[in-house]
XYZ file of C-alpha atoms in Angstrom:
691
model
C -45.431 -26.188 -39.656
C -43.588 -24.159 -36.986
C -45.136 -20.954 -38.366
C -48.647 -22.166 -37.532
C -49.873 -20.761 -34.231
C -50.950 -23.363 -31.743
C -53.793 -23.327 -29.284
C -52.259 -24.025 -25.844
C -55.629 -24.879 -24.335
C -56.407 -27.412 -27.049
C -52.947 -28.974 -26.709
C -53.410 -29.218 -22.985
C -56.802 -30.913 -23.358
C -55.421 -33.362 -25.916
C -52.513 -34.207 -23.642
C -54.828 -34.705 -20.641
C -57.078 -36.985 -22.681
C -54.080 -38.966 -23.873
C -52.802 -39.420 -20.333
C -56.205 -40.568 -19.128
C -56.360 -43.129 -21.902
C -52.960 -44.529 -21.063
C -53.285 -44.628 -17.328
C -56.216 -43.059 -15.518
C -54.441 -43.364 -12.189
C -51.232 -41.566 -13.210
C -50.737 -38.193 -11.611
C -50.126 -35.380 -14.161
C -46.531 -34.298 -14.577
C -46.257 -30.726 -13.251
C -43.423 -29.949 -15.692
C -45.108 -31.202 -18.840
C -47.340 -28.214 -19.537
C -44.530 -25.734 -19.006
C -42.209 -27.724 -21.252
C -44.620 -27.691 -24.194
C -45.384 -24.008 -23.796
C -41.708 -23.262 -23.503
C -40.959 -25.174 -26.667
C -43.673 -23.408 -28.680
C -42.813 -19.934 -27.438
C -39.167 -20.647 -28.095
C -39.877 -21.534 -31.713
C -42.133 -18.488 -32.215
C -39.603 -16.144 -30.697
C -36.699 -17.494 -32.695
C -38.751 -17.216 -35.927
C -39.801 -13.684 -35.153
C -36.240 -12.385 -34.719
C -33.767 -11.926 -37.560
C -30.622 -12.289 -35.458
C -27.454 -14.319 -35.271
C -29.222 -16.792 -33.022
C -31.541 -17.668 -35.935
C -28.501 -18.462 -38.021
C -27.157 -20.656 -35.221
C -30.471 -22.518 -35.047
C -30.240 -23.210 -38.739
C -26.958 -24.988 -38.145
C -27.287 -27.009 -34.979
C -30.127 -25.634 -32.923
C -32.861 -27.448 -34.855
C -31.423 -30.828 -33.958
C -31.471 -29.841 -30.319
C -35.063 -28.699 -30.566
C -35.887 -31.961 -32.317
C -34.259 -33.889 -29.513
C -36.264 -31.938 -26.986
C -39.467 -32.765 -28.830
C -38.489 -36.443 -29.035
C -37.802 -36.407 -25.329
C -41.213 -34.927 -24.559
C -42.886 -37.570 -26.740
C -40.941 -40.428 -25.216
C -41.180 -39.288 -21.627
C -44.702 -40.604 -21.386
C -43.977 -43.866 -23.162
C -43.099 -45.779 -20.004
C -45.816 -45.723 -17.363
C -44.323 -48.364 -15.069
C -42.305 -46.151 -12.683
C -41.061 -47.237 -9.297
C -39.893 -43.798 -8.214
C -42.445 -41.441 -6.692
C -40.670 -38.432 -5.248
C -42.011 -36.208 -2.545
C -40.033 -33.342 -4.089
C -41.588 -33.023 -7.534
C -40.705 -29.336 -7.769
C -37.017 -29.990 -7.189
C -36.254 -29.534 -10.889
C -37.598 -26.012 -10.827
C -35.135 -24.793 -8.238
C -31.832 -26.567 -8.841
C -32.452 -28.787 -11.827
C -30.816 -28.978 -15.205
C -33.498 -26.889 -16.912
C -31.882 -23.628 -15.839
C -34.445 -20.942 -15.106
C -37.245 -23.477 -14.660
C -36.786 -24.308 -18.345
C -38.051 -20.867 -19.428
C -36.521 -18.228 -21.661
C -35.481 -15.028 -19.863
C -37.984 -12.175 -20.061
C -36.098 -9.378 -21.785
C -37.287 -5.785 -21.767
C -38.202 -4.306 -25.164
C -35.713 -1.480 -24.632
C -32.779 -3.907 -24.757
C -30.798 -3.502 -28.024
C -31.341 -6.351 -30.540
C -27.677 -7.403 -30.509
C -27.691 -7.727 -26.714
C -30.994 -9.626 -26.767
C -29.632 -12.000 -29.401
C -26.547 -12.681 -27.279
C -28.675 -13.347 -24.199
C -30.905 -15.781 -26.083
C -27.977 -17.542 -27.722
C -26.238 -17.894 -24.345
C -29.430 -19.379 -22.967
C -29.431 -21.988 -25.727
C -25.798 -22.837 -24.977
C -26.652 -23.238 -21.295
C -29.615 -25.471 -22.055
C -27.475 -27.703 -24.293
C -24.694 -27.811 -21.689
C -27.074 -28.889 -18.923
C -28.451 -31.789 -20.977
C -25.517 -33.225 -22.945
C -27.291 -36.586 -23.257
C -29.403 -35.009 -26.016
C -26.410 -35.574 -28.287
C -27.101 -39.306 -28.097
C -28.587 -40.764 -31.257
C -32.174 -41.241 -30.130
C -32.821 -43.370 -33.177
C -30.309 -46.012 -32.102
C -31.939 -49.423 -32.084
C -31.471 -52.074 -29.455
C -31.754 -52.346 -25.709
C -29.611 -53.134 -22.708
C -30.834 -54.926 -19.598
C -29.424 -54.418 -16.110
C -30.163 -57.025 -13.435
C -28.860 -56.636 -9.867
C -28.574 -60.041 -8.180
C -27.218 -58.624 -4.906
C -26.385 -55.331 -3.224
C -29.849 -53.755 -3.340
C -32.027 -53.823 -0.255
C -28.865 -54.728 1.672
C -25.335 -53.592 2.415
C -22.855 -55.858 0.628
C -23.200 -58.876 -1.652
C -22.837 -56.748 -4.784
C -23.331 -58.459 -8.131
C -25.104 -57.320 -11.286
C -25.528 -58.423 -14.895
C -25.450 -56.086 -17.887
C -26.589 -57.655 -21.136
C -27.651 -57.084 -24.696
C -29.489 -59.599 -26.847
C -26.166 -61.229 -27.721
C -23.636 -60.628 -24.922
C -23.499 -60.148 -21.139
C -20.969 -59.114 -18.504
C -21.067 -59.603 -14.740
C -20.127 -56.603 -12.595
C -18.561 -57.796 -9.304
C -19.306 -61.041 -7.437
C -19.469 -60.147 -3.740
C -20.419 -61.793 -0.470
C -22.320 -60.484 2.547
C -22.625 -61.345 6.222
C -25.403 -63.392 7.890
C -27.685 -62.081 10.605
C -27.991 -63.558 14.084
C -30.743 -65.975 13.030
C -28.494 -67.836 10.568
C -26.821 -70.204 13.009
C -23.530 -71.707 11.892
C -23.442 -69.582 8.729
C -20.256 -67.552 8.167
C -20.924 -65.784 4.868
C -23.655 -65.404 2.277
C -23.039 -65.666 -1.465
C -25.505 -64.801 -4.240
C -27.783 -67.300 -5.899
C -26.211 -67.945 -9.321
C -29.324 -69.443 -10.951
C -29.747 -66.586 -13.427
C -26.089 -66.802 -14.452
C -26.601 -70.471 -15.294
C -29.610 -69.514 -17.413
C -27.591 -67.053 -19.539
C -24.145 -68.666 -19.283
C -23.757 -68.972 -23.053
C -23.876 -65.195 -23.537
C -21.662 -64.180 -20.574
C -18.335 -62.902 -21.893
C -16.538 -61.797 -18.711
C -16.617 -60.752 -15.073
C -15.641 -57.131 -14.450
C -14.288 -56.347 -10.955
C -14.403 -52.746 -9.712
C -12.305 -53.189 -6.536
C -11.059 -55.754 -4.028
C -13.470 -55.417 -1.114
C -15.041 -58.663 0.093
C -18.539 -57.450 -0.756
C -17.378 -57.230 -4.387
C -15.031 -60.226 -4.782
C -15.798 -62.568 -1.854
C -18.069 -64.906 -3.833
C -15.859 -65.271 -6.938
C -14.390 -68.679 -5.923
C -17.876 -70.068 -5.251
C -18.998 -68.958 -8.715
C -15.894 -70.495 -10.308
C -16.730 -73.863 -8.839
C -19.825 -73.761 -11.076
C -19.061 -71.402 -13.973
C -15.815 -69.918 -15.304
C -15.364 -66.692 -17.267
C -12.472 -64.275 -17.909
C -12.050 -61.819 -15.003
C -11.059 -58.224 -15.764
C -9.646 -56.228 -12.856
C -6.738 -54.196 -11.518
C -3.644 -56.083 -10.312
C -4.534 -55.728 -6.612
C -8.106 -56.950 -7.088
C -6.973 -59.995 -9.058
C -4.149 -60.685 -6.591
C -6.666 -60.830 -3.743
C -8.959 -63.050 -5.805
C -5.889 -65.188 -6.487
C -5.374 -65.613 -2.729
C -8.927 -66.912 -2.487
C -8.370 -69.279 -5.385
C -5.348 -70.694 -3.538
C -7.518 -71.406 -0.485
C -10.192 -73.102 -2.577
C -7.830 -75.191 -4.698
C -8.505 -73.167 -7.833
C -4.910 -72.216 -8.646
C -5.284 -73.352 -12.247
C -8.147 -70.897 -12.785
C -5.807 -67.899 -12.495
C -5.403 -68.299 -16.249
C -8.740 -66.461 -16.535
C -7.233 -63.268 -15.041
C -7.074 -60.223 -17.344
C -5.034 -57.387 -15.773
C -6.436 -54.017 -16.848
C -4.827 -50.635 -17.456
C -6.848 -47.601 -16.414
C -8.009 -45.273 -19.189
C -7.636 -48.100 -21.695
C -10.754 -49.407 -23.434
C -11.405 -53.174 -23.462
C -13.786 -54.694 -25.984
C -15.835 -57.413 -24.314
C -18.474 -58.673 -26.699
C -20.691 -55.741 -27.629
C -19.364 -53.703 -24.699
C -16.392 -51.344 -24.596
C -15.288 -50.966 -20.984
C -12.950 -48.339 -19.556
C -11.694 -48.533 -15.962
C -11.511 -45.038 -14.414
C -9.527 -44.518 -11.200
C -11.737 -43.774 -8.184
C -10.988 -43.043 -4.521
C -12.489 -45.371 -1.928
C -11.344 -47.127 1.255
C -9.137 -49.514 -0.708
C -6.316 -49.108 -3.217
C -6.983 -49.389 -6.960
C -10.755 -48.888 -6.856
C -12.341 -48.121 -10.236
C -15.491 -46.786 -11.783
C -16.615 -48.055 -15.188
C -17.475 -46.303 -18.429
C -19.320 -48.834 -20.567
C -20.038 -48.032 -24.202
C -22.980 -50.011 -25.576
C -24.781 -50.054 -28.951
C -27.353 -47.577 -27.571
C -25.061 -45.213 -25.667
C -22.618 -44.845 -22.805
C -23.377 -46.105 -19.295
C -21.374 -45.016 -16.224
C -21.115 -47.213 -13.102
C -19.388 -45.453 -10.201
C -19.086 -48.628 -8.063
C -18.244 -47.792 -4.421
C -16.655 -44.357 -4.222
C -15.986 -41.119 -2.439
C -14.239 -38.003 -3.739
C -11.026 -37.744 -1.718
C -8.953 -34.755 -2.834
C -6.043 -35.682 -0.531
C -5.738 -39.487 -0.769
C -2.808 -41.205 0.905
C -1.204 -42.316 -2.369
C -1.832 -38.964 -4.079
C -3.984 -40.448 -6.851
C -7.236 -38.517 -6.855
C -10.449 -39.646 -8.539
C -10.254 -39.382 -12.328
C -12.983 -36.767 -12.565
C -11.630 -35.694 -15.953
C -12.930 -38.921 -17.500
C -16.344 -38.470 -15.898
C -16.470 -34.973 -17.401
C -15.232 -36.316 -20.750
C -18.002 -38.877 -21.016
C -20.539 -36.468 -19.556
C -19.779 -33.913 -22.276
C -20.255 -36.580 -24.950
C -23.602 -37.653 -23.475
C -24.314 -40.436 -20.978
C -27.477 -42.472 -21.323
C -27.587 -43.917 -17.780
C -25.675 -43.497 -14.521
C -25.474 -46.210 -11.844
C -24.150 -44.749 -8.596
C -23.260 -45.855 -5.049
C -26.012 -44.972 -2.544
C -24.537 -46.181 0.768
C -24.153 -42.732 2.366
C -27.108 -41.055 0.668
C -28.488 -39.718 3.957
C -25.221 -37.983 4.890
C -25.115 -34.295 4.081
C -21.955 -32.521 3.001
C -18.739 -34.337 2.118
C -17.120 -37.513 3.423
C -13.818 -36.670 5.103
C -10.505 -37.552 3.521
C -8.671 -40.688 4.614
C -5.730 -38.440 5.531
C -7.546 -37.068 8.613
C -7.274 -40.500 10.258
C -3.482 -40.225 10.202
C -3.654 -37.029 12.261
C -5.818 -38.834 14.824
C -3.294 -41.681 14.931
C -0.595 -39.107 15.732
C -2.549 -38.004 18.797
C -3.327 -41.552 19.955
C 0.238 -42.791 19.562
C 1.519 -39.855 21.585
C -0.946 -40.627 24.391
C -0.215 -44.367 24.478
C 2.206 -45.522 27.200
C 2.150 -49.277 26.545
C 1.408 -51.415 23.511
C -0.836 -50.101 20.775
C -3.248 -52.648 19.261
C -4.974 -51.298 16.148
C -7.849 -53.100 14.453
C -9.506 -52.152 11.170
C -10.762 -53.776 7.978
C -7.963 -55.908 6.542
C -8.595 -54.508 3.049
C -8.217 -50.855 4.109
C -4.588 -50.710 3.070
C -4.230 -46.929 3.383
C -5.545 -47.019 6.962
C -3.151 -49.828 7.856
C -0.260 -48.036 6.149
C -0.926 -44.861 8.147
C -0.913 -46.820 11.415
C 2.309 -48.607 10.485
C 3.948 -45.352 9.431
C 3.081 -43.786 12.822
C 4.334 -46.886 14.583
C 7.728 -46.656 12.875
C 7.882 -42.928 13.592
C 7.306 -43.600 17.311
C 9.958 -46.312 17.461
C 7.601 -49.305 17.500
C 7.976 -52.707 15.878
C 5.008 -53.932 13.851
C 3.331 -57.268 14.549
C 0.593 -58.315 12.120
C -1.950 -60.818 13.485
C -4.958 -62.360 11.739
C -5.046 -64.502 8.610
C -6.747 -61.996 6.295
C -4.648 -59.101 7.646
C -1.404 -61.034 7.160
C -2.382 -62.123 3.665
C -3.504 -58.655 2.496
C -0.457 -56.864 3.887
C 1.843 -59.436 2.336
C 0.094 -58.997 -1.027
C 0.152 -55.186 -0.984
C 3.802 -55.123 0.095
C 4.696 -57.576 -2.656
C 2.933 -55.370 -5.229
C 4.673 -52.256 -3.922
C 1.654 -50.472 -2.447
C 3.138 -50.470 1.095
C 6.756 -49.395 1.385
C 7.932 -50.318 4.894
C 11.205 -52.140 5.404
C 11.257 -55.731 6.663
C 13.328 -54.726 9.690
C 10.313 -53.066 11.307
C 8.193 -56.257 11.332
C 8.245 -58.925 14.047
C 6.451 -62.238 14.528
C 3.755 -62.714 17.238
C 6.024 -64.903 19.349
C 8.599 -62.084 19.437
C 6.291 -59.474 20.981
C 7.356 -60.205 24.565
C 11.002 -59.591 23.674
C 10.322 -55.862 23.343
C 9.158 -53.193 25.745
C 5.418 -52.507 25.574
C 6.144 -48.968 24.365
C 8.011 -50.465 21.396
C 5.186 -52.622 20.004
C 2.368 -51.951 17.538
C -0.029 -54.833 16.870
C -2.142 -54.582 13.704
C -4.954 -57.104 13.830
C -8.340 -58.215 12.567
C -11.614 -58.247 14.502
C -12.983 -54.696 14.295
C -16.469 -56.129 13.689
C -16.461 -58.303 16.818
C -16.127 -61.558 14.889
C -15.964 -64.389 17.408
C -12.964 -66.162 15.887
C -11.046 -63.002 14.933
C -7.763 -62.232 16.693
C -9.004 -59.217 18.671
C -11.966 -61.152 20.084
C -9.667 -63.978 21.150
C -7.402 -61.439 22.848
C -10.416 -59.958 24.658
C -11.443 -63.406 25.955
C -7.828 -64.258 26.916
C -7.741 -67.089 24.368
C -4.988 -65.774 22.095
C -1.798 -67.768 22.201
C 0.658 -64.869 21.977
C -1.096 -61.649 23.058
C -2.399 -61.325 26.631
C -4.031 -57.957 27.234
C -2.634 -55.640 29.915
C -4.139 -52.551 31.603
C -1.421 -50.450 29.948
C -2.516 -51.476 26.433
C -4.313 -49.053 24.116
C -6.761 -50.676 21.691
C -7.709 -48.561 18.664
C -10.807 -49.697 16.746
C -10.572 -47.750 13.498
C -13.810 -48.877 11.879
C -17.557 -48.452 12.175
C -19.950 -51.325 12.718
C -21.386 -52.774 9.524
C -25.214 -52.786 9.762
C -26.127 -56.002 11.564
C -22.829 -56.193 13.471
C -23.670 -53.599 16.133
C -24.342 -56.208 18.827
C -21.065 -58.031 18.118
C -19.065 -54.797 18.289
C -20.774 -53.805 21.538
C -19.963 -57.192 23.048
C -16.323 -56.816 22.000
C -16.168 -53.352 23.582
C -17.497 -54.740 26.866
C -14.923 -57.537 26.902
C -12.055 -55.144 26.200
C -13.115 -52.755 28.948
C -13.455 -55.637 31.397
C -9.866 -56.573 30.528
C -8.866 -53.113 31.764
C -7.378 -51.752 28.525
C -7.859 -48.234 27.159
C -10.231 -48.390 24.194
C -10.200 -45.670 21.541
C -13.307 -45.810 19.409
C -16.030 -43.288 18.650
C -14.948 -40.630 21.146
C -12.458 -39.515 18.476
C -14.548 -38.353 15.529
C -11.762 -38.854 12.978
C -10.623 -42.275 14.163
C -12.543 -43.665 11.190
C -13.890 -42.141 7.993
C -16.240 -43.735 5.521
C -15.218 -44.845 2.060
C -18.554 -43.857 0.556
C -19.725 -40.582 -0.940
C -22.020 -38.202 0.917
C -24.612 -36.045 -0.800
C -22.307 -33.321 -2.122
C -20.003 -35.885 -3.729
C -22.999 -37.663 -5.234
C -24.110 -34.309 -6.644
C -20.668 -33.723 -8.139
C -20.821 -36.994 -10.071
C -24.385 -36.306 -11.176
C -23.404 -32.866 -12.447
C -20.284 -34.097 -14.218
C -22.167 -36.890 -15.969
C -25.587 -35.205 -16.478
C -27.241 -38.526 -17.497
C -30.620 -38.991 -19.082
C -31.478 -41.977 -16.849
C -30.396 -42.693 -13.291
C -30.376 -45.978 -11.363
C -29.157 -45.706 -7.743
C -27.364 -48.895 -6.619
C -25.593 -50.356 -3.563
C -27.623 -49.898 -0.409
C -30.854 -50.547 1.369
C -34.090 -49.229 -0.112
C -34.038 -46.088 2.032
C -30.528 -45.306 0.736
C -31.438 -45.568 -2.944
C -34.627 -43.551 -2.352
C -32.589 -40.745 -0.762
C -30.109 -40.878 -3.651
C -32.980 -40.587 -6.120
C -34.108 -37.347 -4.468
C -30.575 -36.001 -4.745
C -30.588 -36.862 -8.450
C -33.862 -35.004 -8.973
C -32.376 -31.948 -7.273
C -29.515 -32.175 -9.800
C -31.788 -32.052 -12.828
C -32.555 -35.706 -13.570
C -36.189 -36.056 -14.556
C -37.903 -38.136 -11.885
C -39.628 -40.128 -14.629
C -36.153 -41.280 -15.686
C -35.325 -42.836 -12.302
C -36.186 -46.317 -11.052
C -35.717 -47.771 -7.580
C -34.653 -51.404 -7.856
C -34.532 -54.497 -5.682
C -32.428 -57.617 -6.162
C -33.754 -59.614 -9.117
C -35.452 -56.678 -10.866
C -34.521 -56.633 -14.547
C -34.443 -53.140 -15.970
C -34.620 -52.518 -19.703
C -32.815 -49.447 -21.006
C -33.245 -47.947 -24.464
C -32.599 -44.438 -25.749
C -36.270 -43.660 -25.247
C -37.316 -45.315 -21.993
C -36.322 -47.066 -18.797
C -38.595 -49.739 -17.347
C -38.741 -52.917 -15.300
C -39.540 -55.872 -17.537
C -39.461 -58.837 -15.145
C -38.049 -60.304 -11.949
C -35.464 -63.089 -12.047
C -34.500 -65.451 -9.257
C -32.195 -63.845 -6.706
C -31.338 -64.781 -3.172
C -28.570 -66.035 -0.907
C -26.710 -69.253 -0.358
C -25.251 -70.078 3.049
C -21.557 -70.911 3.457
C -19.667 -72.512 6.344
C -16.166 -71.018 6.279
C -14.701 -73.923 8.226
C -14.947 -76.158 5.169
C -15.907 -73.629 2.448
C -19.044 -75.627 1.716
C -22.664 -74.660 1.293
C -25.218 -75.153 4.048
C -28.604 -75.826 2.497
C -31.502 -73.553 3.311
C -33.601 -76.234 5.010
C -30.739 -76.937 7.427
C -30.516 -73.254 8.354
C -34.307 -73.127 8.745
C -34.202 -76.114 11.104
C -31.456 -74.475 13.152
C -33.451 -71.296 13.438
C -36.556 -73.208 14.431
C -34.621 -75.167 17.047
C -33.294 -71.926 18.514
C -36.704 -70.282 18.799
C -39.272 -73.108 19.020
C -37.456 -76.113 20.485
C -37.649 -79.829 19.731
C -39.779 -82.719 21.002
C -38.780 -86.401 20.656
C -41.341 -89.162 21.255
C -40.533 -92.871 21.136
C -43.509 -95.206 21.438
C -44.078 -98.983 21.119
C -47.506 -100.062 19.885
C -48.880 -103.578 20.061
C -50.509 -104.662 16.829
C -52.681 -107.144 18.763
C -54.209 -104.721 21.261
C -53.680 -101.499 19.349
C -52.409 -99.901 22.551
C -48.991 -98.856 23.825
C -47.043 -101.816 25.138
C -45.022 -99.549 27.456
C -44.838 -95.935 28.516
C -43.629 -93.610 25.758
C -40.248 -91.931 26.104
C -40.795 -88.167 25.776
C -37.952 -85.627 25.761
C -38.042 -81.941 24.899
C -35.491 -79.156 24.559
C -36.160 -75.436 24.352
C -39.913 -75.772 24.952
C -40.614 -76.244 28.663
C -38.335 -75.772 31.715
C -36.720 -78.868 33.230
C -39.032 -78.838 36.252
C -42.051 -79.315 33.940
C -40.592 -82.186 31.921
C -42.535 -84.829 33.867
C -45.861 -83.022 33.503
C -45.228 -82.475 29.783
C -44.458 -86.200 29.268
C -47.684 -87.160 31.055
C -49.688 -84.838 28.806
C -48.155 -86.379 25.684
C -48.881 -89.893 27.014
C -52.573 -89.022 27.455
C -52.687 -87.624 23.916
C -51.265 -90.868 22.560
C -53.782 -92.948 24.515
C -56.651 -90.886 23.085
C -55.237 -91.196 19.561
C -54.828 -94.973 19.803
C -58.310 -95.371 21.281
C -59.810 -94.028 18.080
C -57.355 -95.646 15.676
C -57.145 -99.204 14.446
C -53.555 -100.425 14.316
C -52.924 -103.560 12.262
C -49.819 -105.596 11.588
C -49.712 -104.264 8.040
C -49.886 -100.644 9.214
C -47.159 -98.323 7.964
C -45.189 -96.853 10.919
C -44.494 -93.682 8.904
C -48.209 -92.993 8.534
C -48.705 -93.439 12.268
C -45.762 -91.129 12.975
C -47.287 -88.411 10.794
C -50.609 -88.758 12.631
C -48.912 -88.552 16.031
C -46.907 -85.525 14.896
C -50.126 -83.733 13.938
C -51.831 -84.557 17.262
C -48.867 -83.322 19.310
C -48.456 -80.188 17.170
C -52.071 -79.140 17.789
C -51.668 -79.645 21.528
C -48.419 -77.659 21.759
C -49.754 -74.830 19.610
C -52.870 -74.529 21.761
C -50.990 -74.778 25.057
C -47.626 -73.107 24.386
C -48.156 -71.109 21.150
C -45.014 -72.673 19.667
C -44.084 -74.669 16.561
C -41.288 -76.988 17.716
C -39.677 -79.663 15.590
C -41.519 -82.879 16.530
C -39.803 -86.218 15.911
C -42.003 -89.243 16.713
C -40.551 -92.750 16.394
C -43.006 -95.686 16.285
C -42.187 -99.367 16.793
C -44.916 -101.916 16.010
C -44.583 -105.004 18.194
């Protein structure tokens, strides 16, 4: 069959007709024609030459060609694609196809042995750039991936990976509310879908101990309980949360993992691979499934000089990449950043400079989970002869945990309690505290407003904010900065470029992972839509076929097989509101009412109606808040009184009348008036007494 010459024009017409039949609106794939021609010419050329490369094809090359043909057939099988790239030609320049997927043009004067070597090397290169073709494309089954948080947002990461029989949950994180969610401290995912599939869930897999990956675990455990696989630090921090929530007995579900060891969880085989990030013991996941291997990077950056010396386990990424990876899920948070993210070690050098400049106390604030950042500050403090005072509940708890586990090695003699600070000279004190995001109740904010019991700011103090504002917290951080400057302290923030470095990969690090893994399919995760879209373009530039990429939102369920990737449905996803003061949920209608009160106001009307006359027996009591200024209250009350008189004039009130029905009618009359006059939708509460 391969010996038969084909008509490229006829093949092209057949393919165009087929595409029109499947989807008349689909734009033609600019690579498809070249791929088919390349495949045919490749077969003809290899048949025509009696060289060592022909012998190699007889052994293993045919299976590769078969895989290529299968790939071309299957590439058009899924027409429901979310990803439309502006850079369709990216594959031609830097993609995995090598020289645009074409065989080199070799001059006829080149000796046959040299030509054979060139062609055989080209085949080796093509196989090396697409190792996923080793995957058994005939493998039956499918895997579904459903993000329930972390997409279209920063934080709140949670996803479900499932087969027909088993499922695992990857992370259970929380996120922060925006300024419209009054009285809400944190947001946790909606667990409705987990309840729907609870009988097939085998475990929770935790990648690292950041709040946006573990913060919602105790709220899930109050409803559903599953074994939790994670590193010792991650489970220790979850254990602290369980203590706060009265879930001490549920620590029996903890499964402490060893990196590079494979854990069988239902139909999944999961390996935890060490990864560098802005927290100790972060991991990526290699997940073997019945249809192939999936890699989930979780949050990561490639730090070649980490504080603890443990670099990212890139060897395992390369190992799985060489064997063939079906799908890669990768962190997209810094997808717009070119180049590389700086090493955490550069912050220590900045601390050296700041500690040398400081004359009085040094107050350093950062994320309480960034143990390496905190350790560097403490190490500099000890070096400069300062005692360390840790303030803030989460900071105290995390430092205690990491010291207990041996991740921070600083002797007890260097630590002092908050009430002991005034016993030492200002130049002998380092305060490590929470509040880098401007949280109202955090220790640094209370210091800035002179409400902290032990620390009163002085003009000689140096405050180091070693963090960047989380999206949505910019206003809070700006307010904190203003308060600190008004207190007269020296604030060190963004004027030092290396006072903070991100824990997330920039484009070159994302490319490194893509090139090590060389997946067939790619699903960018963790970030807002613009982040995952940028990451998708990076993937295309690294040789991933744009037809094998999907851009997801929370609740999208993606079906993965060896042949296609597609969205199959949308499940319920959303947020639940939590009040941290009592660790209880605030229902959505309560939050909606609070928001409406803050923007639209409230109107209360109390009226007595005589059932004999059908008229008001006395003037109504009208009060409003957030709608009209105080000086217009009297005029507003008079307007409402006239409305009520008009309503009662056209209504017949009897003794048997239902006050609730009358209240609804009055509410409608007042709402129309206020909308017409003030263009507002306040909460209107009428109270009717029939006398």
